[in-house]
Coordinates of C-alpha atoms in Angstrom, one line a residue:
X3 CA -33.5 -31.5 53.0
X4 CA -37.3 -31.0 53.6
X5 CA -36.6 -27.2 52.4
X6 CA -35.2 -28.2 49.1
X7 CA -38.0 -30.3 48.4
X8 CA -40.6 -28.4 49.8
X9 CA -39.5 -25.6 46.7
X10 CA -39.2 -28.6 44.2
X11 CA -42.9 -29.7 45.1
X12 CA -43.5 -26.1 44.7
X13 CA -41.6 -25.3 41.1
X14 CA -43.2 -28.5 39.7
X15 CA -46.7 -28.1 40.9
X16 CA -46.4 -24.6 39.2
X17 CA -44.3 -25.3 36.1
X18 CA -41.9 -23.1 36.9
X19 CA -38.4 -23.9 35.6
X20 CA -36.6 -21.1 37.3
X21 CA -37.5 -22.2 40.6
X22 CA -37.2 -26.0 39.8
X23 CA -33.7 -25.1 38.6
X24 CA -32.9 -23.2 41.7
X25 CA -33.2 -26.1 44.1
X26 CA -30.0 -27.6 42.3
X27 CA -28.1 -24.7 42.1
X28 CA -24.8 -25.4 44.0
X29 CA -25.1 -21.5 45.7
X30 CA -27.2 -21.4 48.7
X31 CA -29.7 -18.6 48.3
X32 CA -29.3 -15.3 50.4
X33 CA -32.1 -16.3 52.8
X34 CA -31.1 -19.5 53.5
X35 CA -26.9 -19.6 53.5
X36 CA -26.4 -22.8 54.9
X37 CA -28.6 -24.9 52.4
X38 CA -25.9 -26.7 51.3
X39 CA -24.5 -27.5 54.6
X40 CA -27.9 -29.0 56.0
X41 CA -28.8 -30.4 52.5
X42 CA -25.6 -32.8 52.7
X43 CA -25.6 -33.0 56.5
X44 CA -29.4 -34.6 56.4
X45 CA -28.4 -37.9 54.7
X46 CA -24.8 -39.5 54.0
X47 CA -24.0 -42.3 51.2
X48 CA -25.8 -45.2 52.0
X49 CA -29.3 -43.4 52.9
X50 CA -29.2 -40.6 50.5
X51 CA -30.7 -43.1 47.7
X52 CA -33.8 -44.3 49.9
X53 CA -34.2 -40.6 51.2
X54 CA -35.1 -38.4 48.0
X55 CA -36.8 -41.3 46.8
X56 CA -39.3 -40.9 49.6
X57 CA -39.1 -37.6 48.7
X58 CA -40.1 -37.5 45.0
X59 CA -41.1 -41.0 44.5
X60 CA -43.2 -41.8 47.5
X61 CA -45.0 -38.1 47.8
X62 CA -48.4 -37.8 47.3
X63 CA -49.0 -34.2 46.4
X64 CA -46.8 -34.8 43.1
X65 CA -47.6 -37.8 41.8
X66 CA -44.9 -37.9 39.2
X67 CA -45.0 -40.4 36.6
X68 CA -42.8 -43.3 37.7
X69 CA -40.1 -42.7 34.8
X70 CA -40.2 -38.7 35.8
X71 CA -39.8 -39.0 39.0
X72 CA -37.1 -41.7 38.9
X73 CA -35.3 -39.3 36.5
X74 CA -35.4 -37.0 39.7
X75 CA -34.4 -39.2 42.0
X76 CA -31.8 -39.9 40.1
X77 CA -30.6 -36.2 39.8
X78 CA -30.8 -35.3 43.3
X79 CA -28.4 -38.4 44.3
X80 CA -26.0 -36.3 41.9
X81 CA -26.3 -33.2 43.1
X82 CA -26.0 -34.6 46.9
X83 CA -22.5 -35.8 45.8
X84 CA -21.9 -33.1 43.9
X85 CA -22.8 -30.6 47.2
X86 CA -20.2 -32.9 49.4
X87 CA -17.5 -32.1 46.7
X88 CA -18.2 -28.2 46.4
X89 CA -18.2 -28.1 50.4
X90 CA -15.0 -29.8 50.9
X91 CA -13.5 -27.7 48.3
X92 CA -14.7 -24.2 49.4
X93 CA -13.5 -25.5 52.8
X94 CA -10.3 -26.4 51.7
X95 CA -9.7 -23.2 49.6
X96 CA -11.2 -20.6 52.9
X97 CA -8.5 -22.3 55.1
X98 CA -6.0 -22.3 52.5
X99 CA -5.0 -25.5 52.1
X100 CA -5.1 -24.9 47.9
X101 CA -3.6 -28.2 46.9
X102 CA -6.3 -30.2 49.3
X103 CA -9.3 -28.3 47.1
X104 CA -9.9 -30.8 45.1
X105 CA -12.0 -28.9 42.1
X106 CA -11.5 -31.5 39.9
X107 CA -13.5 -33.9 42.3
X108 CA -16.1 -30.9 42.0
X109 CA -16.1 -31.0 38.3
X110 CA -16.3 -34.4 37.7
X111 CA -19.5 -34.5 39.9
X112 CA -21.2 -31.5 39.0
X113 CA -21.0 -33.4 35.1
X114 CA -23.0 -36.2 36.8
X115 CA -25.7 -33.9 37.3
X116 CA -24.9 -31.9 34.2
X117 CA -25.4 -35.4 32.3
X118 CA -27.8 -36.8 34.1
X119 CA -30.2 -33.6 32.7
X120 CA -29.2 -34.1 29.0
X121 CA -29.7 -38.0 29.3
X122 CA -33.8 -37.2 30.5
X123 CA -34.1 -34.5 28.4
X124 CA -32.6 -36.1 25.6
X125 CA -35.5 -39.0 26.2
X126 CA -38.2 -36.8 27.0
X127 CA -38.8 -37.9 30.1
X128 CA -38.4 -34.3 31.5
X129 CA -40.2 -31.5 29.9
X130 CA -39.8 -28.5 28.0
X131 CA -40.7 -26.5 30.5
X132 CA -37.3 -28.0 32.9
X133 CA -34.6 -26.2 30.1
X134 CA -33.6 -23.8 32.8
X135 CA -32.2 -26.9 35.0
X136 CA -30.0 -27.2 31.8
X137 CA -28.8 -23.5 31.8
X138 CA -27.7 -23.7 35.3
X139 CA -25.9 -27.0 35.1
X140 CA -24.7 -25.6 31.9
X141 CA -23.1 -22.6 33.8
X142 CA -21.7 -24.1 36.6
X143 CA -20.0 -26.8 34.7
X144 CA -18.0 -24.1 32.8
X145 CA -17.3 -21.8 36.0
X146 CA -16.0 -25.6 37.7
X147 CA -13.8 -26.5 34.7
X148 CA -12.2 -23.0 35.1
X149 CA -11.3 -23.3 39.0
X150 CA -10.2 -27.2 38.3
X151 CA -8.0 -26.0 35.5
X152 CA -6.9 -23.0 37.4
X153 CA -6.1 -25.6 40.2
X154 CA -3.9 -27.8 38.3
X155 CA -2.3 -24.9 36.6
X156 CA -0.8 -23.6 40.0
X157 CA 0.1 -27.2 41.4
X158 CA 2.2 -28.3 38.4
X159 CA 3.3 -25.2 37.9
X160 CA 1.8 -24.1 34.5
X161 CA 2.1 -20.5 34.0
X162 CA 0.2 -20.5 30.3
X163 CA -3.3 -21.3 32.3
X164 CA -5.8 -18.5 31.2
X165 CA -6.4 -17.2 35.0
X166 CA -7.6 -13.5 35.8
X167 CA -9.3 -12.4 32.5
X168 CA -12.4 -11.7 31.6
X169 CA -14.4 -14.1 29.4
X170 CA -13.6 -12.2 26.2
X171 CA -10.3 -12.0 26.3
X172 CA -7.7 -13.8 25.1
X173 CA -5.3 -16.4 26.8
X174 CA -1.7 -18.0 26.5
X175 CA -2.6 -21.3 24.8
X176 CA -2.2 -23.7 28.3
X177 CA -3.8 -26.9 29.5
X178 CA -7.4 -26.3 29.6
X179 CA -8.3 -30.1 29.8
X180 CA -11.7 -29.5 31.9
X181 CA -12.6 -26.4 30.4
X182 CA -12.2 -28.3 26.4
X183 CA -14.5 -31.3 28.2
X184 CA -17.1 -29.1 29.6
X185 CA -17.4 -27.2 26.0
X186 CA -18.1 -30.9 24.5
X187 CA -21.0 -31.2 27.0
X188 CA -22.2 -28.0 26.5
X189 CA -22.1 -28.7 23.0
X190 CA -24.5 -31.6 23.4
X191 CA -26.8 -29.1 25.5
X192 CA -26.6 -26.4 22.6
X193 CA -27.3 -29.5 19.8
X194 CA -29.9 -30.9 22.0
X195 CA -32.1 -27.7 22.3
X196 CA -31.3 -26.5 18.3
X197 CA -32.5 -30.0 17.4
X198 CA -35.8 -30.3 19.0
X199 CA -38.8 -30.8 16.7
X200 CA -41.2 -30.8 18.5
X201 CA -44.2 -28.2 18.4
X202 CA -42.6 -24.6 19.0
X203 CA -44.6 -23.8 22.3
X204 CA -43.6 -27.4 23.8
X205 CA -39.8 -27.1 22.3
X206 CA -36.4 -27.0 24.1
X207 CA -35.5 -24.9 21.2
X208 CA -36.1 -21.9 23.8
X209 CA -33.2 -22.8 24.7
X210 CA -31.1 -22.4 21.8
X211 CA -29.7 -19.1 22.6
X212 CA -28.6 -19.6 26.1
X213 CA -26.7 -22.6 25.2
X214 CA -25.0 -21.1 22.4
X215 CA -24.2 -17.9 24.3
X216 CA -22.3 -20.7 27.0
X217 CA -20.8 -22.0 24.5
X218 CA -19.2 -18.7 23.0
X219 CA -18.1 -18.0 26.2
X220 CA -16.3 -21.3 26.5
X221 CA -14.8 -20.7 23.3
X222 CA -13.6 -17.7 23.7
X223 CA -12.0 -18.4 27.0
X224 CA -10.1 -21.4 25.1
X225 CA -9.0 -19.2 22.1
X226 CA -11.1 -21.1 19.4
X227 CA -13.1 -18.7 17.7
X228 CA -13.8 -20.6 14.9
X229 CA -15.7 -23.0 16.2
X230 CA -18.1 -19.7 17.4
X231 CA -18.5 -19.5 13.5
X232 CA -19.8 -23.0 13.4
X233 CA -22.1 -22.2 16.2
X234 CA -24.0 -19.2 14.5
X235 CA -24.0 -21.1 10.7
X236 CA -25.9 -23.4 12.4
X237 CA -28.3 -21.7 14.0
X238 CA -28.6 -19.6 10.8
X239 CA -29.5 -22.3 9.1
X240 CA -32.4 -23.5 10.8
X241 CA -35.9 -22.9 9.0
X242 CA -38.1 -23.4 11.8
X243 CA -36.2 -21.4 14.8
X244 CA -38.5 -18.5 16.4
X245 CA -36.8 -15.2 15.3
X246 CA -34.0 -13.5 17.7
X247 CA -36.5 -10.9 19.2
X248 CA -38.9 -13.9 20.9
X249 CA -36.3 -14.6 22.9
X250 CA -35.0 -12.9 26.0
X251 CA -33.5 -9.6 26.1
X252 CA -30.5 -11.3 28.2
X253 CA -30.3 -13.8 25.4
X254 CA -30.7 -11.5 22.7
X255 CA -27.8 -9.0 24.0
X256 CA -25.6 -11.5 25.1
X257 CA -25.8 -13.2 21.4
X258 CA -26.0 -10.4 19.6
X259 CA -22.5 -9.5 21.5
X260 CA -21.0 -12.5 20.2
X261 CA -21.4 -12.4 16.7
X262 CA -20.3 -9.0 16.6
X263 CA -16.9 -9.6 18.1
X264 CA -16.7 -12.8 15.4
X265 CA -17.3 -10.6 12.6
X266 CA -15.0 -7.9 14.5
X267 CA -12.2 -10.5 14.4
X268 CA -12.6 -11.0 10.5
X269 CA -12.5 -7.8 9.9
X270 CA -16.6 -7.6 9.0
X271 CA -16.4 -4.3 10.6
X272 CA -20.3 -3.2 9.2
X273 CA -21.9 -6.8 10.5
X274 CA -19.6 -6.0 13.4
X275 CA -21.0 -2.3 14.3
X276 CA -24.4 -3.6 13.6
X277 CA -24.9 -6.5 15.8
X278 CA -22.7 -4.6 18.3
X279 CA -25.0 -1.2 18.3
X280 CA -28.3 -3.1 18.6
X281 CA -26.5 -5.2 21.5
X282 CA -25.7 -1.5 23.3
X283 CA -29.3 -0.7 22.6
X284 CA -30.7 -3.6 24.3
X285 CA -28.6 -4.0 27.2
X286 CA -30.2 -3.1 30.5
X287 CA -29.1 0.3 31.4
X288 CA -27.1 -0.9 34.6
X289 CA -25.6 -3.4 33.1
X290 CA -22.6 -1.4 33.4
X291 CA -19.9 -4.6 33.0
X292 CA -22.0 -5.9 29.5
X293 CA -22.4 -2.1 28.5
X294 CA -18.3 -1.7 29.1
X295 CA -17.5 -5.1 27.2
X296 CA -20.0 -3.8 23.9
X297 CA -18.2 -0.7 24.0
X298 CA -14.8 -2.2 24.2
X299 CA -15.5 -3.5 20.5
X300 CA -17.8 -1.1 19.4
X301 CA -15.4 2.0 20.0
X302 CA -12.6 0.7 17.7
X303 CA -15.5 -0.6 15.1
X304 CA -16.9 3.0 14.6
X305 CA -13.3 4.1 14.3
X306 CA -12.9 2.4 11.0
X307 CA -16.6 2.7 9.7
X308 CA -17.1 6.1 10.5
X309 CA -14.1 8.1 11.6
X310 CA -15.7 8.7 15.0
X311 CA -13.7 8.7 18.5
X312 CA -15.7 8.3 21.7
X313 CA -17.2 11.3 23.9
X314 CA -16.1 12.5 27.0
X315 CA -19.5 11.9 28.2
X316 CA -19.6 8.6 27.0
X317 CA -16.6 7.1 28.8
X318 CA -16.9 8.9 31.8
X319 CA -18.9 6.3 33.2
X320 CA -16.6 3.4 32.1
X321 CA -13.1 4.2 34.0
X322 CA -11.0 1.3 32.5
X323 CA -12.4 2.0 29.4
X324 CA -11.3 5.6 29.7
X325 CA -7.8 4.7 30.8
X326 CA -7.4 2.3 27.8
X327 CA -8.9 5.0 25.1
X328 CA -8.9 8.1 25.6
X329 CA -5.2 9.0 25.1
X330 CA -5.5 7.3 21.9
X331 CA -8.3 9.4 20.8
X332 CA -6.9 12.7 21.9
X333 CA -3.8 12.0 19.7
X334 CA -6.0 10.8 16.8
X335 CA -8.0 14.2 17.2
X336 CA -4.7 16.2 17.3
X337 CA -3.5 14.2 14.8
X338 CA -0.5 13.3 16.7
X339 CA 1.1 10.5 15.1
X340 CA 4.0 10.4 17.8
X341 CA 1.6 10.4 20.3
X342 CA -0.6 8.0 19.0
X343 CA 2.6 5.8 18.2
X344 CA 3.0 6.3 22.1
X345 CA 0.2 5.8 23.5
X346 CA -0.1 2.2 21.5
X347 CA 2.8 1.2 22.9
X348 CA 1.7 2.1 26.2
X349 CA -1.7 -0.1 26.0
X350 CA -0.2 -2.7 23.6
X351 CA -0.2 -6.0 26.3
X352 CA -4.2 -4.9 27.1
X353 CA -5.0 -4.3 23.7
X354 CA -3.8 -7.4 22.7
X355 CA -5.5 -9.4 25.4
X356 CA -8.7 -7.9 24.5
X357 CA -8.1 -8.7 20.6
X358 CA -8.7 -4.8 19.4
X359 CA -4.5 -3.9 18.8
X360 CA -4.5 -4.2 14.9
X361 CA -7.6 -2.3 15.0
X362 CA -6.8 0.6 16.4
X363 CA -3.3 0.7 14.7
X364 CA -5.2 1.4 11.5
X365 CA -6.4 4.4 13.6
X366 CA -3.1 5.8 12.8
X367 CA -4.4 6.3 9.2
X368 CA -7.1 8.8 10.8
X369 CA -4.2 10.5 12.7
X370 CA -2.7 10.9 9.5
X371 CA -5.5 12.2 7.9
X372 CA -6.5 14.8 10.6
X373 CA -3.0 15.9 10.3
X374 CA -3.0 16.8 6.9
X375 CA -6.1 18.4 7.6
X376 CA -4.3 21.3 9.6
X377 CA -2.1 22.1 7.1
X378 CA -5.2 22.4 4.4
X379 CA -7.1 24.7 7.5
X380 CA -3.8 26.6 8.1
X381 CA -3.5 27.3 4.4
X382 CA -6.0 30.0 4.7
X383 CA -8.0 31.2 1.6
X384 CA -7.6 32.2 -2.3
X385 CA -7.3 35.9 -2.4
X386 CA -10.8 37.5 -3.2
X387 CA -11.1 38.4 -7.4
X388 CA -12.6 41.7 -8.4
X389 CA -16.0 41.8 -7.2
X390 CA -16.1 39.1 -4.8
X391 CA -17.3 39.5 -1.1
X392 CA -16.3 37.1 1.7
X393 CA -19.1 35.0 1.0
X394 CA -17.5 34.2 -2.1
X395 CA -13.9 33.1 -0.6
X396 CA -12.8 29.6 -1.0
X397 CA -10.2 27.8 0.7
X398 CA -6.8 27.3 -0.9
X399 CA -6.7 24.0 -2.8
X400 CA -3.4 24.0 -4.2
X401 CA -1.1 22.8 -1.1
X402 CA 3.2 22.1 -2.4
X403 CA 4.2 18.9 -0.8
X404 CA 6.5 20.5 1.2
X405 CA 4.2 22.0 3.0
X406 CA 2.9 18.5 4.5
X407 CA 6.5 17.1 4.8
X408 CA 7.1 19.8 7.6
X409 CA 4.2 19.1 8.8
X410 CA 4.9 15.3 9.1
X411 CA 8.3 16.1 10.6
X412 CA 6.5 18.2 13.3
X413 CA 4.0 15.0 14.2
X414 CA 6.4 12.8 13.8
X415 CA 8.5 14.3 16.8
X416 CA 12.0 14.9 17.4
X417 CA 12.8 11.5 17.5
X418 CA 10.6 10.8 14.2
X419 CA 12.5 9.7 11.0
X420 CA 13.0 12.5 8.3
X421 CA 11.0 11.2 5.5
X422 CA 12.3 12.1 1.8
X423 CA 9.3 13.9 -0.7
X424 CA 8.8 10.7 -2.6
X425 CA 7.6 8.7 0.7
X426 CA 5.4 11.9 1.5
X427 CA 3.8 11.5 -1.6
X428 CA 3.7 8.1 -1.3
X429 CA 1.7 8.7 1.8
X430 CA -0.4 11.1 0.4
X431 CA -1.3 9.2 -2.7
X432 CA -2.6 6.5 0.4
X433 CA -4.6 8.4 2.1
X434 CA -6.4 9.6 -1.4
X435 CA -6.8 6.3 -2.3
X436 CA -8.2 5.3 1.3
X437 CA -11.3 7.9 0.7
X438 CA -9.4 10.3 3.4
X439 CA -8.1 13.0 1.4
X440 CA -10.1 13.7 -1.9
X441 CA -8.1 15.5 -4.5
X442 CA -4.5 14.2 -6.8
X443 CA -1.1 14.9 -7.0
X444 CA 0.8 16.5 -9.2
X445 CA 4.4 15.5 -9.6
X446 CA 5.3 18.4 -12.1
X447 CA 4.7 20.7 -10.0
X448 CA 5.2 19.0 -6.5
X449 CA 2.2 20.1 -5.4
X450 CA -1.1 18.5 -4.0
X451 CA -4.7 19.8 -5.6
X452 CA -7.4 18.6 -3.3
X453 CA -11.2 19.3 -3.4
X454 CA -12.9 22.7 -4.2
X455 CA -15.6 22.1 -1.4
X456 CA -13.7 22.5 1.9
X457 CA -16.2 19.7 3.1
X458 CA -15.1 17.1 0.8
X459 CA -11.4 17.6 0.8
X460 CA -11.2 15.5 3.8
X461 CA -13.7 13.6 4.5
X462 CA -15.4 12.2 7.9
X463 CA -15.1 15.5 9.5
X464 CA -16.8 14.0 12.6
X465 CA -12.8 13.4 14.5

């Protein structure tokens, strides 16, 4: 016990939150892992009051106001309870013995501590300063909910539990019944730091970000996106908040993250790219999971703003991410439609998970595009007029129908349907109208007249 508190004396003589927070954590540091085991192990149930109050109450080198240092007294008890739970469950769980972990003892008491920080924050008995102790419980309550969740999912027998998946993606809609409580007390954390109006330099509103980015998480891990939107309205709409870039870059990128995939999901692909390119800009460059989950959004996003496919170069270093992509993108570049038809299919239970399926299926109007596109390039050039060189020769603009139906047949593959000239035109007259293809038809003549300047007639070259 005396090492806990000999770092608690330390963190609060120096201010520092980080290390105040760290002597609560419920993971043992690397160069000490058997904290936990000789924090519990120095006190049991009917001492453990008395002892940490000698230890904050009674210490002379602190000299803690008496409400602040009852606070603490009272949060240690907490988090000695809490540490008895954790280490019977991790024992239980290393031996096997699933169905004796009992993480939803864990949960329960790790929201003692969790609430036990908003009650003294709330009162102002702790200050500013303490926020990160609010992070970590923050953090741990959510990672807690999960395995008590995950617990009762596999005893009852509850195969719709979200288990296995990253935070972003999405889940069966299961019993989450921790998970739901521990995004109403993270909710009381986030309204607790946005509210705070007390003098910026002395205000939990630092906080703000971290809490919301918890809470996003939480969200997205129950499938309840709109209540994300709540989240950033509010935040948007307070006057006195410090701008974005004051706050940590781990804030920033995480946040940033978050409201691009939101305006991903309604289709707000501009705010989308933009929140979601200045996220990849800040993220630390070995970041390599955070870079992989911008990307993951990002790729698809750029599809539909600016007709680009992702590099070589740039997915090499992201293997999943090249696994889930890359055969799209070489079928939208050879404007395979089959293929690209294919290779949806193939992906369609991880795109789906990862919410990005019914955007990349309009990627099968760029497939279309660069299709038609070959049989403009194939078409060759107008002959030359007397007294023309070959600087002078412009591509043929005049392109029958026909033409593009074979070509659709061909991309279509063998299997493909045979499409009649009316529903070719009917495609064509989509693309045009989608800023694809620049140019009309005309039905007299069966014929499609596209754009004089070989750039133009199809735009967003850059696939």
């Amino acid at each position: 016990m005396e090492e806990v508190f000999a770092d608690f004396r330390r963190a609060i003589t120096e201010g520092d939150g980080y290390g105040l927070a760290a002597t609560i954590s419920p993971i043992a540091p690397e160069h000490d892992a058997g904290r936990l085991y000789a924090f519990f192990r120095s006190s049991n149930a009917h001492q453990i009051d008395g002892d940490i109050r000698y230890a904050v109450k009674y210490n002379d080198t602190l000299r803690l106001p008496r409400p602040e240092s009852s606070a603490w007294n009272e949060v240690f008890v907490s988090y000695w309870k809490a540490v008895g739970e954790i280490l019977a469950a991790e024992e239980a769980t290393n031996q096997g013995r699933m169905r004796d972990a009992q993480w939803n003892r864990v949960y329960d008491a790790w929201k003692d501590v969790a609430n036990t920080l908003i009650k003294y924050h709330i009162s102002g008995v702790f200050p500013a300063w303490t926020i990160p102790c609010l992070y970590l419980a923050g953090k741990y309550l959510r990672t807690f909910a999960i395995k008590a969740d995950e617990q009762s999912a596999r005893v009852k027998g509850n195969v719709t539990f979200n288990a296995g998946y990253q935070d972003d993606v999405v889940s069966s809609i299961g019993k989450n019944e921790k998970l739901e409580d521990a995004a109403r007390q993270l909710n009381r954390m986030f309204a607790l730091c946005l509210g705070d109006r007390a003098p910026i330099e002395d205000s939990r509103k630092w906080g703000t970000y971290y809490t919301a980015n918890l809470l996003f998480k939480t969200h997205f891990k129950l499938n309840s996106i709109n209540l994300s939107k709540n989240i950033i309205r509010s935040i948007q709409a307070q006057v006195d908040m410090p701008p974005l870039e004051a706050f940590p870059k781990s804030h920033q990128v995480t946040f940033k993250y978050y409201v691009g995939v939101v305006a991903f999901l309604q289709e707000d692909y501009v705010q989308a790219e933009k929140n979601l390119t200045e996220a990849w800009e800040l993220c630390h460059k070995d970041a390599q999971k955070n870079q992989e989950l911008i990307l993951t959004y990002l790729i698809p996003c750029r599809l539909i703003t600016q007709h680009t496919l992702p590099t070589t170069a740039l997915l090499s270093p992201y293997p999943r991410l090249q696994a889930l992509f890359s055969p799209v993108a070489a079928c939208i570049k050879r404007g395979d439609l089959a293929g690209f038809d294919a290779a949806l299919v193939a992906g369609e239970d991880e795109f789906v998970k990862r919410r990005i399926y019914l955007t990349l299926e309009r990627g099968r109007d760029v497939t279309l595009r660069n299709l038609l596109r070959k049989v403009f390039l194939a078409g060759g050039y107008e002959p030359l007029k007397e007294g023309q060189t070959e600087a002078d020769r412009i591509r043929r603009t005049r392109i029958p129908i026909s033409e593009f139906a074979a070509a659709l047949k061909l991309g279509m593959g063998v299997d493909g349907q045979v499409l009649e000239d009316d529903e070719v035109e009917c495609m064509i007259a989509n693309m045009i109208y989608k800023n694809l293809m620049k140019g009309y038809i005309s039905r007299e003549r069966a014929m499609v007249v596209l754009s004089k300047n070989a750039g133009m007639a199809f735009p967003g070259t850059g696939v």
